[in-house]
Coordinates of C-alpha atoms and ligand atoms in Angstrom, one line a residue:
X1 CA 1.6 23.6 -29.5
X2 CA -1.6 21.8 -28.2
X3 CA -1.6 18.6 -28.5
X4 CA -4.5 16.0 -29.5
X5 CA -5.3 14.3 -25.6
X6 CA -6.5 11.1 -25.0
X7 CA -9.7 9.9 -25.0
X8 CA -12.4 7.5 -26.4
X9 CA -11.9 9.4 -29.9
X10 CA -8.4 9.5 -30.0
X11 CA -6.7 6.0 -28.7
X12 CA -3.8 5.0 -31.4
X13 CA -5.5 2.9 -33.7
X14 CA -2.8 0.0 -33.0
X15 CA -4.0 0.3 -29.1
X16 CA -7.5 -0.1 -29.6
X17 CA -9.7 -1.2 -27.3
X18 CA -10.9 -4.8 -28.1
X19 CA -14.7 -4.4 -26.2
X20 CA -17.5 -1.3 -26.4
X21 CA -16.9 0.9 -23.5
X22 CA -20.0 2.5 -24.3
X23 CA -22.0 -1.7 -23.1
X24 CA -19.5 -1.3 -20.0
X25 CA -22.1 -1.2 -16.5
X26 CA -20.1 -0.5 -13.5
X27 CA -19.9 -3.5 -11.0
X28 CA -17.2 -2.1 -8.9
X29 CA -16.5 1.1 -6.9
X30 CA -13.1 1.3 -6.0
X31 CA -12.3 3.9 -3.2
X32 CA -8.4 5.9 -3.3
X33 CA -8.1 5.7 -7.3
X34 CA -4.1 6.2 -7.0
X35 CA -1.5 4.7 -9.4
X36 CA -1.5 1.3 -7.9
X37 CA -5.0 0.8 -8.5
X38 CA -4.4 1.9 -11.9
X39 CA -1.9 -0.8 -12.6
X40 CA -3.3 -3.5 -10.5
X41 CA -7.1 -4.3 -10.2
X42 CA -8.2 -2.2 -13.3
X43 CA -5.6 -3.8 -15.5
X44 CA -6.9 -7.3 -14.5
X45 CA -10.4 -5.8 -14.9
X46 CA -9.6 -4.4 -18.4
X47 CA -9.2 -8.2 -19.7
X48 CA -12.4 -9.6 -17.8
X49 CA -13.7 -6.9 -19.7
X50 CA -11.6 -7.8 -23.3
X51 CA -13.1 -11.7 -22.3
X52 CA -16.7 -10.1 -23.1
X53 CA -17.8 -9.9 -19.8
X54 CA -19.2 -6.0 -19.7
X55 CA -20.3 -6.0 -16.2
X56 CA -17.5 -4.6 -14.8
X57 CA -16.6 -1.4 -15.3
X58 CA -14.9 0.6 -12.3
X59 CA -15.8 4.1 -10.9
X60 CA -12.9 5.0 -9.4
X61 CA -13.4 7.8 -6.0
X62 CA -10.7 9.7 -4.5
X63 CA -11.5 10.8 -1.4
X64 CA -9.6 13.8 -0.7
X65 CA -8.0 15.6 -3.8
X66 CA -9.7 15.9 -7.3
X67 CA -6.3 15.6 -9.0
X68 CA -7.3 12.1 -10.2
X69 CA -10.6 13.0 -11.0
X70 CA -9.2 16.2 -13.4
X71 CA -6.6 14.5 -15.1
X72 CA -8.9 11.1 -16.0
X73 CA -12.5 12.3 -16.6
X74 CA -11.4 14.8 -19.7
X75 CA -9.5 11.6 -20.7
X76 CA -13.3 9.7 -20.6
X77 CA -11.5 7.5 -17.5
X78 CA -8.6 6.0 -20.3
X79 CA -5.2 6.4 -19.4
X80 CA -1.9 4.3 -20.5
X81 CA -0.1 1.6 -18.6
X82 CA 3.3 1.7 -19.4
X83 CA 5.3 -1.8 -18.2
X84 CA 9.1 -1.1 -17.8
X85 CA 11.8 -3.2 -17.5
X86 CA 15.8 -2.9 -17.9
X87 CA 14.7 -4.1 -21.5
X88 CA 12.2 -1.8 -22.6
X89 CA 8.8 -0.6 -22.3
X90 CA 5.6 -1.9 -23.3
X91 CA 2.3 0.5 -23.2
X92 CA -1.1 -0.5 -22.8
X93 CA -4.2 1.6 -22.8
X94 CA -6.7 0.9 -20.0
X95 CA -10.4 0.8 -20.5
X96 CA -11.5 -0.1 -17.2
X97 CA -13.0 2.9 -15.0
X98 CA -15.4 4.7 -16.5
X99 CA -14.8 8.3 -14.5
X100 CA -14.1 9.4 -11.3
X101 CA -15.6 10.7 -8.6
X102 CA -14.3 13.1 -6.0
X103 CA -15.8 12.8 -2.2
X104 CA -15.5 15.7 -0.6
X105 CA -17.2 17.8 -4.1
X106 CA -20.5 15.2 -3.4
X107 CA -20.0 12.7 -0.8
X108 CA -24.0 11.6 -1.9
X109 CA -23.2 11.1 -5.3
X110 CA -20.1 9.1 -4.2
X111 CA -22.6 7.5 -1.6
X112 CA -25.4 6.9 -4.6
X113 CA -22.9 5.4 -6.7
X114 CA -22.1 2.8 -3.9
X115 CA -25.3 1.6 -3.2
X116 CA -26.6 1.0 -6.8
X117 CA -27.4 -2.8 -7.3
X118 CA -25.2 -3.0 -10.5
X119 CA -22.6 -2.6 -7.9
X120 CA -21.1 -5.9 -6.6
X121 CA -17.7 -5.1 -5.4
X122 CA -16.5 -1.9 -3.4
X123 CA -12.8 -2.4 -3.1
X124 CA -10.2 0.0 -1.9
X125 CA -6.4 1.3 -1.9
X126 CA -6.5 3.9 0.6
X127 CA -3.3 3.0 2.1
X128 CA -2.6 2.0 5.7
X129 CA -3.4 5.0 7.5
X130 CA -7.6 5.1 5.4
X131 CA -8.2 2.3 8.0
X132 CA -8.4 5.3 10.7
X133 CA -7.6 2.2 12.9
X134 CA -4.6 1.9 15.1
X135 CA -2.2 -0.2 13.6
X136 CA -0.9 -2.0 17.0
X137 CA -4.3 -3.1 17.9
X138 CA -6.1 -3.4 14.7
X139 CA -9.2 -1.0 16.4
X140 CA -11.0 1.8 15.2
X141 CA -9.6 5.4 16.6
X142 CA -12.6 7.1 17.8
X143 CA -11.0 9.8 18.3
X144 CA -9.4 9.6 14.6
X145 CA -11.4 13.0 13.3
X146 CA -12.7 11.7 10.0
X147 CA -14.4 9.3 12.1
X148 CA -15.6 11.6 15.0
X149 CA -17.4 13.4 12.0
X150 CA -18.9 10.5 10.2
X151 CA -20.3 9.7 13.5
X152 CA -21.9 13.0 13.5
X153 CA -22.7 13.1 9.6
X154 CA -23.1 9.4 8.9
X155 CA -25.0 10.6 5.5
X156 CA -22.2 12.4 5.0
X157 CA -18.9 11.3 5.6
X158 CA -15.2 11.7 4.6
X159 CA -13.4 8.6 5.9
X160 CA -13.5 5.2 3.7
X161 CA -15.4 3.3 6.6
X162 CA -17.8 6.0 6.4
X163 CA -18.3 5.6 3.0
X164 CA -19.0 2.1 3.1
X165 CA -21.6 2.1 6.1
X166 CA -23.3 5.0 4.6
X167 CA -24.0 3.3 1.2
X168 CA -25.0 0.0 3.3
X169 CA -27.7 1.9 5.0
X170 CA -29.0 3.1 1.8
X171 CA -28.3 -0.3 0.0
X172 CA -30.3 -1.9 3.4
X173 CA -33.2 0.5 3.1
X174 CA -33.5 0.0 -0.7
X175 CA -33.7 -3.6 -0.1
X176 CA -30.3 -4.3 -1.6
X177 CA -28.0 -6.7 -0.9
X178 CA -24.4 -5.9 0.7
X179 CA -21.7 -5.6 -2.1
X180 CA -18.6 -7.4 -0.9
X181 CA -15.7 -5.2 0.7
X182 CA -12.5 -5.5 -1.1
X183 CA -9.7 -4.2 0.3
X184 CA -6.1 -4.3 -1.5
X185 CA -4.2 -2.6 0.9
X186 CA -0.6 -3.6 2.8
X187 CA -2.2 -5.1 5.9
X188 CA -2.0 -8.1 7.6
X189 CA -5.7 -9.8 7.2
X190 CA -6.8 -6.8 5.4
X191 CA -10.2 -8.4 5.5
X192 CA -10.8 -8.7 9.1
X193 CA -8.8 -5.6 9.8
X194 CA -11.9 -3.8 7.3
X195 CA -14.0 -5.7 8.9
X196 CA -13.9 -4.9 12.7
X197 CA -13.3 -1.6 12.0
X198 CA -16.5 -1.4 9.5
X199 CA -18.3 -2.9 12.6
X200 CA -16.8 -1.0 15.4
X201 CA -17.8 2.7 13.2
X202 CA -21.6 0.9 12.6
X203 CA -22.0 -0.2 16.2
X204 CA -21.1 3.7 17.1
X205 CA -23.2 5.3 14.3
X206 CA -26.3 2.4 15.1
X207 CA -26.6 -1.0 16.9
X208 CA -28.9 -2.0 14.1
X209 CA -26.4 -1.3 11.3
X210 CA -23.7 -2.5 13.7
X211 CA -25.8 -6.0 13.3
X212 CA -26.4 -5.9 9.6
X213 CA -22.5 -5.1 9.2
X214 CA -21.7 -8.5 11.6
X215 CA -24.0 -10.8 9.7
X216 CA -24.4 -9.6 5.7
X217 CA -20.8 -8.1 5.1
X218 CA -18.2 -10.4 3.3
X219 CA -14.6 -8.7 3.7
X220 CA -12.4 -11.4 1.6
X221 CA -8.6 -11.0 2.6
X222 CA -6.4 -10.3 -0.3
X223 CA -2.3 -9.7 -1.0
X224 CA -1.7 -7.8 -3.5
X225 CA 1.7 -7.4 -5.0
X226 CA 3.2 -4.9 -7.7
X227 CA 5.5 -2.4 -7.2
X228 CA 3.8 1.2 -9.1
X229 CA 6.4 4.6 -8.3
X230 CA 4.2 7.5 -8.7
X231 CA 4.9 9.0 -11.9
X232 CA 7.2 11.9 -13.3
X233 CA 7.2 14.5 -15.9
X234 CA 9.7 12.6 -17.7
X235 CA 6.9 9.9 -17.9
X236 CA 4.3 12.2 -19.1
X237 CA 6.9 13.3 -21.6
X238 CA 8.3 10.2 -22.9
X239 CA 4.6 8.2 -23.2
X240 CA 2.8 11.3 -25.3
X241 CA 5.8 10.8 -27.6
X242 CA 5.2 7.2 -28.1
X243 CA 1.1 7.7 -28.0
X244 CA 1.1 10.4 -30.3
X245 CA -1.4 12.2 -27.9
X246 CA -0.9 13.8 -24.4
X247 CA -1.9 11.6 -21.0
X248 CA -2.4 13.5 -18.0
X249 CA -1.8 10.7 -16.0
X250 CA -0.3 7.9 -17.1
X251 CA 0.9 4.9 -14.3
X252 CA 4.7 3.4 -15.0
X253 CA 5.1 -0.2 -13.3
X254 CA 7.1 -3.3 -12.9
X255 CA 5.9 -6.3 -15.2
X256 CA 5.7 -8.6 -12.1
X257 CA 2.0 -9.0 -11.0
X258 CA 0.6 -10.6 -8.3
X259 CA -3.2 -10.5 -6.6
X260 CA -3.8 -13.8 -4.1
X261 CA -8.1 -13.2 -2.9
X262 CA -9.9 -15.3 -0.4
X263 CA -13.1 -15.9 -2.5
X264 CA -15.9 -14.8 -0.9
X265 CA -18.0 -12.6 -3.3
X266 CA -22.3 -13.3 -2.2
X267 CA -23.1 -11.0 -5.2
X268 CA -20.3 -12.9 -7.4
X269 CA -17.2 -11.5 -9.1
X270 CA -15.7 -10.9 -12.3
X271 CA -13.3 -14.1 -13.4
X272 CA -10.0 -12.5 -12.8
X273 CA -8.6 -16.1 -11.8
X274 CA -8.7 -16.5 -16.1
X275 CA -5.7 -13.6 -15.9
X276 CA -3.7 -14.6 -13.4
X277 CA -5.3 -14.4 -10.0
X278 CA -5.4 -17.0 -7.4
X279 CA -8.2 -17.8 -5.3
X280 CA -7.6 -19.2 -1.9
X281 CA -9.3 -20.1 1.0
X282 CA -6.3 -18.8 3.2
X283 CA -4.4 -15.5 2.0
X284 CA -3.0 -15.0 5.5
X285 CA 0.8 -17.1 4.7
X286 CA 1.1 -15.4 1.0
X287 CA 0.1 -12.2 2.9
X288 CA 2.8 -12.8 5.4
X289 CA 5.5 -13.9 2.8
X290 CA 4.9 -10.5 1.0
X291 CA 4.5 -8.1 3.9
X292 CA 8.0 -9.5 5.6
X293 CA 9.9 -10.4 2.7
X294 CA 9.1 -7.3 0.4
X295 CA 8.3 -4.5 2.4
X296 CA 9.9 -5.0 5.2
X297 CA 12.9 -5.3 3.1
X298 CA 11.7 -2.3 1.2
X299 CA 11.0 0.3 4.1
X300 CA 14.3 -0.7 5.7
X301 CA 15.8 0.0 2.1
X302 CA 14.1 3.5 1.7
X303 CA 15.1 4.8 5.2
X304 CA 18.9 3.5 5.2
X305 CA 19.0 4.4 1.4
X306 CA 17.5 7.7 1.7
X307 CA 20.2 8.1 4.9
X308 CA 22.7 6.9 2.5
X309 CA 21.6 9.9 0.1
X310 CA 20.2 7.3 -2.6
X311 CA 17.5 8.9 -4.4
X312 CA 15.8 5.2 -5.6
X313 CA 15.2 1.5 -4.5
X314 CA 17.7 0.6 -7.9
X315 CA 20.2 3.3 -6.6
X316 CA 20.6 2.4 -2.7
X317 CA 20.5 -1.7 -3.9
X318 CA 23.4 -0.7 -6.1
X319 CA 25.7 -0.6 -2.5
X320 CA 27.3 -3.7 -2.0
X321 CA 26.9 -4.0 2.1
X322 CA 23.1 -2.9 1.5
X323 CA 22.5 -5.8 -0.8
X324 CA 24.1 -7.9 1.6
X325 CA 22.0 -6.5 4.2
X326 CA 18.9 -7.2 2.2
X327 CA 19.9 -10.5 2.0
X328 CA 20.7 -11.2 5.7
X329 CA 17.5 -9.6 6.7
X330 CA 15.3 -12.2 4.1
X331 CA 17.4 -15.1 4.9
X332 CA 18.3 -15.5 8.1
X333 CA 15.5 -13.3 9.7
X334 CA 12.5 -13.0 8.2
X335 CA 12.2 -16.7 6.5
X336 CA 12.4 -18.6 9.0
X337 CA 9.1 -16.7 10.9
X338 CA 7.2 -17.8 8.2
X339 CA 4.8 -20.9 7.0
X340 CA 5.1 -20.7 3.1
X341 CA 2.3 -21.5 0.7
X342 CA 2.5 -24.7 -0.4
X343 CA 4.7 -25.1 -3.3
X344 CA 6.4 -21.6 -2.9
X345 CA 10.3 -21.9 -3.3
X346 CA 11.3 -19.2 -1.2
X347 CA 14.9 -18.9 -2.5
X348 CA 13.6 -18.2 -5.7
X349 CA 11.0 -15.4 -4.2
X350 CA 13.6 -13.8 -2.5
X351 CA 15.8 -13.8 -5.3
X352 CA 12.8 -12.5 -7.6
X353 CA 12.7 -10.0 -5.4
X354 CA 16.3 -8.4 -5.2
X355 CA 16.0 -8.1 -8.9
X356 CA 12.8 -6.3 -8.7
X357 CA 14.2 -4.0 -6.6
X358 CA 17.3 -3.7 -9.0
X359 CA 15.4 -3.0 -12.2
X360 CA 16.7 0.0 -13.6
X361 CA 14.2 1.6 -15.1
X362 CA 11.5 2.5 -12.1
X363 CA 12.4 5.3 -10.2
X364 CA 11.2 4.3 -7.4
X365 CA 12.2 7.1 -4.6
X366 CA 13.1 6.0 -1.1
X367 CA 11.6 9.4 -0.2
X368 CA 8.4 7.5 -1.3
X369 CA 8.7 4.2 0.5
X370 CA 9.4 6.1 3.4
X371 CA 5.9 7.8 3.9
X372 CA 3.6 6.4 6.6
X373 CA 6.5 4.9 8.6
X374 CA 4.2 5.1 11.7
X375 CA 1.3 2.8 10.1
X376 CA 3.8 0.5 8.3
X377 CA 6.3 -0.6 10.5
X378 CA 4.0 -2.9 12.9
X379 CA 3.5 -5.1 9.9
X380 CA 6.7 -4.9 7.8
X381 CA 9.3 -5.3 10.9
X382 CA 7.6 -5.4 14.5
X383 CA 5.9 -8.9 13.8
X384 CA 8.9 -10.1 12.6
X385 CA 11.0 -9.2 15.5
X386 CA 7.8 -10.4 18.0
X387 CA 7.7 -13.9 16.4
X388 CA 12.1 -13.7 17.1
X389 CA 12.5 -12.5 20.5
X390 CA 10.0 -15.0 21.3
X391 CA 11.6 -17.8 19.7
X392 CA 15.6 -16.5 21.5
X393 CA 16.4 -15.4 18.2
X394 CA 18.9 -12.4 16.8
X395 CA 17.3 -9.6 15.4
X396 CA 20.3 -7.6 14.1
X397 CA 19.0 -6.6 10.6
X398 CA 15.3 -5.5 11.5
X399 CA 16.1 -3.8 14.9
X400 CA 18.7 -1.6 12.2
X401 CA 15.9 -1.4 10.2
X402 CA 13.8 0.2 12.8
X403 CA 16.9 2.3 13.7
X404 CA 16.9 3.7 10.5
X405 CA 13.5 4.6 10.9
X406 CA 14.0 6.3 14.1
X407 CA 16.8 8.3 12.6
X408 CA 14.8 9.2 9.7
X409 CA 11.7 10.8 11.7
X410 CA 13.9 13.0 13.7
X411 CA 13.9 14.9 10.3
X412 CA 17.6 16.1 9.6
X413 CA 19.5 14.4 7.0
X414 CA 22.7 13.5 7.5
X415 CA 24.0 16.4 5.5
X416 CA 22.2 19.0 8.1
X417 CA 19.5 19.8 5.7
X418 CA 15.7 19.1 6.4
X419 CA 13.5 15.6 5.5
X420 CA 10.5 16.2 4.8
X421 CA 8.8 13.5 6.5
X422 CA 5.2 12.4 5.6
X423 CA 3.5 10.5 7.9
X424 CA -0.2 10.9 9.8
X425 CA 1.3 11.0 13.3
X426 CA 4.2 13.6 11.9
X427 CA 3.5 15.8 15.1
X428 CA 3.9 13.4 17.6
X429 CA 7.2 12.2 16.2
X430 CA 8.6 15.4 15.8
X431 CA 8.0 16.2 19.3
X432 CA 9.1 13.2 20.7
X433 CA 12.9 13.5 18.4
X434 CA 13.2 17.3 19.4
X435 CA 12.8 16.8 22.9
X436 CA 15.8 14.3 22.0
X437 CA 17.9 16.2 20.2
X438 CA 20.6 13.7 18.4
X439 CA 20.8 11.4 21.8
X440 CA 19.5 8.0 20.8
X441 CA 18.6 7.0 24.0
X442 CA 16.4 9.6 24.2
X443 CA 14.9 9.0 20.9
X444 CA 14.1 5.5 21.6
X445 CA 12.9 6.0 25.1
X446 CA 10.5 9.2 23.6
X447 CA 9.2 6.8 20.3
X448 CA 9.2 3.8 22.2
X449 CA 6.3 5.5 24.4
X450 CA 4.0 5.7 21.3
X451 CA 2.3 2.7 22.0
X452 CA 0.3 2.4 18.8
X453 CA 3.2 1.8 16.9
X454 CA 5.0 -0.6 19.5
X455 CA 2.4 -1.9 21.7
X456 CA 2.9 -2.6 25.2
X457 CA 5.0 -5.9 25.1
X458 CA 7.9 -4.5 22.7
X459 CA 9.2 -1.0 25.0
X460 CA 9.4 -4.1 28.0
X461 CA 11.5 -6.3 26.3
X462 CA 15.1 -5.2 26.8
X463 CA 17.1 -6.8 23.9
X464 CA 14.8 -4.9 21.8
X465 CA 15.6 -2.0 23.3
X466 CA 19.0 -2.4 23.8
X467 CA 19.1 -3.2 20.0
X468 CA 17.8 -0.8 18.7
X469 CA 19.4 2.2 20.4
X470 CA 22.8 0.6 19.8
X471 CA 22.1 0.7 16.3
X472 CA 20.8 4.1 16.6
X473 CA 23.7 5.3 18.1
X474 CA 25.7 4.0 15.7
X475 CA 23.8 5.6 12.4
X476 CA 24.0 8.9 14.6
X477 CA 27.5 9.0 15.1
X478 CA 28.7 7.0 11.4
X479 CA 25.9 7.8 9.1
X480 CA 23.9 4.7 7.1
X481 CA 26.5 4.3 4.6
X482 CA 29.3 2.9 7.2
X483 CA 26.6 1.8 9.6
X484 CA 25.3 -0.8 6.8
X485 CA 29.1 -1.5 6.2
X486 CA 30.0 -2.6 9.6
X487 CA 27.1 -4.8 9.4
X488 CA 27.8 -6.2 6.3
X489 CA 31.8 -6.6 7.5
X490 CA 30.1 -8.0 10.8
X491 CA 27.9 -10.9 9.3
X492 CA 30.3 -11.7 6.2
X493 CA 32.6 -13.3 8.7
X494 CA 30.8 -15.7 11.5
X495 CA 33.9 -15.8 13.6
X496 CA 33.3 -12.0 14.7
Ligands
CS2_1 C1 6.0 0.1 -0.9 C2 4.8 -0.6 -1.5 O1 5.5 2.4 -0.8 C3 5.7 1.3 -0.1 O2 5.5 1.3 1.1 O3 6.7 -0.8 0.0 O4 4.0 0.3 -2.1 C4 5.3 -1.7 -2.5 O5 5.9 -1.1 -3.7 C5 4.1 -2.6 -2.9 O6 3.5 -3.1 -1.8 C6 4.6 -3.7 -3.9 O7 3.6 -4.6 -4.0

């Protein structure tokens, strides 16, 4: 049976859109149109645009697959936002991007788009590793080879840098003024992170656009905060049966919200702080707050889950000693590295943020979290553990955490079978745990090496070391499940 499929013709009358997509101008271009995206900036976007304010439409780009691009564009861009909690759902349709381009099919129409002066905001989701930077340094990898080819092919590029330079230059030779850079990803001062590597890629395509790039270019830090699994079949499924009408591509998400931006928009901005955002002149301590607290709590969670042989977040929080471990590894480690936002009652974050992790109805797959380990850890855990060793603190629960990791990227479950692990430096990791074979002193002297993960001060410092390959040793030989248990037995009682 076919069924009807969503689009301006057919959204269910009691979903309407409240404003005329067909007034919509497009005032943003946001780069890596993935699910978060989806539930994040275009949903706040969707009521600047219910408000009355039409100016903002979003064309969305992927930059590598069109799968996006083929499941919105026959949808005319709409797709449905279904909000799920242990008490129900709640579905939304989403009126926000207009269509979606694909890169690599016509980098210059992508390019074209970019530099039209409708266009006031380029923001972006492409995830840590889009930043072609190394994450221990914060620098552009010249040697990265999207970037060695957008050096050649500056008209013509593939990375997300290269996007933005090459619609500057057009935008600069038009006579039209820089849009501001956005960037919504998981990095510390994702701002100036986009920044010095949008200036390090102009000063090696041309001093002159290196210059422009210094002085015209506003790159306003942002945290942004909602926790989107990638949809299932059983999503797709469940959501046509409540629309009435099939959704390629519907995004399932938490109802907790949150999108802190330095403001800094020359070219000026929708009024998202009418829905919820805040503006700031510092995002850097709600930045740290979040990076710490909820994902270094959730990438520890996904490897030692997934160890565990816990399919989701929900699943692995559901062991007693890993809750307990959570806990430790907010309270007594992470919290007391950071400077809170005024008025922020940490207590009630962190405890906002177990039952996040608890609710029931995401399925969100440790396998997931787990991606990227290489780009995310510098961030989620190694700060942390800096800030610590240098203060003569314990690091028990993150140096497990980076255990867990460890033992995760050697690729073999605890069960014998294969992991399939995703990450950009994949190669280098597998070669380094092979060498290794199951010896963890082996495997941390190997990973330890890869010093744009660690840096140079953290394979030097000894209780780091130490720490780590004792905990290591111990998930080798006991598995996550009873390693996570002895901790738990371990910091329950002081007196041992
Ligand atoms: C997660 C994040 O996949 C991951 O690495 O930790 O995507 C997390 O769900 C978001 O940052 C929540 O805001």
């Amino acid at each position: 049976m076919t069924q009807i499929r969503l689009d301006n013709a057919h959204v269910p009358a009691a979903m309407a859109l409240s404003y005329d997509r067909n007034q919509l101008k497009t005032g943003i271009v946001h780069l890596g149109i993935g699910a978060f995206h989806r539930a994040h900036e275009a949903c706040y976007t969707d009521a600047v645009l219910a408000g009355g304010d039409l100016r903002w439409g979003i064309v969305g780009a992927s930059l590598r697959a069109a799968d996006t691009s083929l499941a919105l564009n026959p949808q005319d861009g709409l797709y449905c936002l279904s909000i799920q909690d242990g008490a129900g759902e709640r579905l939304q349709i989403i009126g926000a991007i207009r269509e979606v381009l694909v890169g690599p099919e016509d980098p210059d129409r992508l390019v074209q788009a970019m530099a039209h002066p409708d266009v006031k905001i380029v923001s972006l989701t492409v995830t840590e590793k889009g930043y072609c930077h190394d994450p221990a340094t914060g620098n552009l990898r010249l040697d990265h080879p999207d970037i060695v080819h957008d050096i050649a092919n500056p008209t013509r590029p593939r990375s997300a840098p290269g996007y933005i330079l090459a619609a500057l230059a057009v935008r600069r030779a038009n006579g039209v003024p820089a849009f501001t850079v956005l960037t919504c990803d998981n990095l510390p001062a994702n701002g100036v992170t986009a920044k010095k590597v949008l200036e390090q890629l102009a000063n090696a395509i041309d001093a002159g656009l290196g210059a422009y790039v210094a002085q015209n270019l506003a790159c306003p830090s942002t945290m942004v905060d909602r926790i989107v699994p990638a949809t299932t079949d059983a999503d797709r499924a469940r959501i046509a049966g409540r629309l009435g009408c099939e959704d390629a591509w519907p995004v399932v998400s938490e109802p907790f919200s949150q999108w802190v931006i330095e403001d800094d928009f020359p070219l000026g901005r929708p009024d998202w702080g009418q829905y919820g955002v805040q503006f700031v002149e510092d995002v850097a301590p709600f930045e740290l707050m979040k990076l710490r607290m909820l994902n270094g709590s959730h990438s520890s969670i996904a490897y030692l889950g997934y160890l565990a042989g816990r399919e989701t977040v929900s699943e692995a929080m559901a062991m007693p000693a890993l809750r307990q471990f959570v806990g430790h590894l907010m309270t007594r480690e992470v919290a007391p590295t950071l400077h809170v936002p005024e008025g922020t009652d940490l207590a009630a974050y962190q405890g906002d943020l177990i039952a996040r992790f608890d609710n029931p109805a995401l399925r969100h797959r440790t396998w997931q979290i787990a991606m990227d380990g290489s780009q995310k850890l510098p961030q989620r855990l190694l700060g942390t553990i800096r800030d610590r060793l240098q203060a003569g603190q314990a690091i028990d629960a993150l140096t497990l955490g980076v255990a867990a990791w460890m033992r995760y990227v050697t690729g073999v479950a605890e069960d014998g079978s294969a992991i399939d692990v995703r990450d950009p430096m994949r190669a280098q990791l597998a070669d380094c745990t092979a060498r290794a074979g199951m010896d963890a002193g082996r495997i941390v002297n190997g990973l330890l090496e890869i010093r744009e993960i660690f840096g140079e001060d953290l394979p030097k410092n000894t209780a780091f070391r130490q720490g780590v390959e004792a905990a290591l040793a111990q998930l080798i030989k006991h598995g996550a499940e009873k390693t996570v248990e002895d901790f738990a037995a371990r910091f329950s009682n002081p007196a041992v």
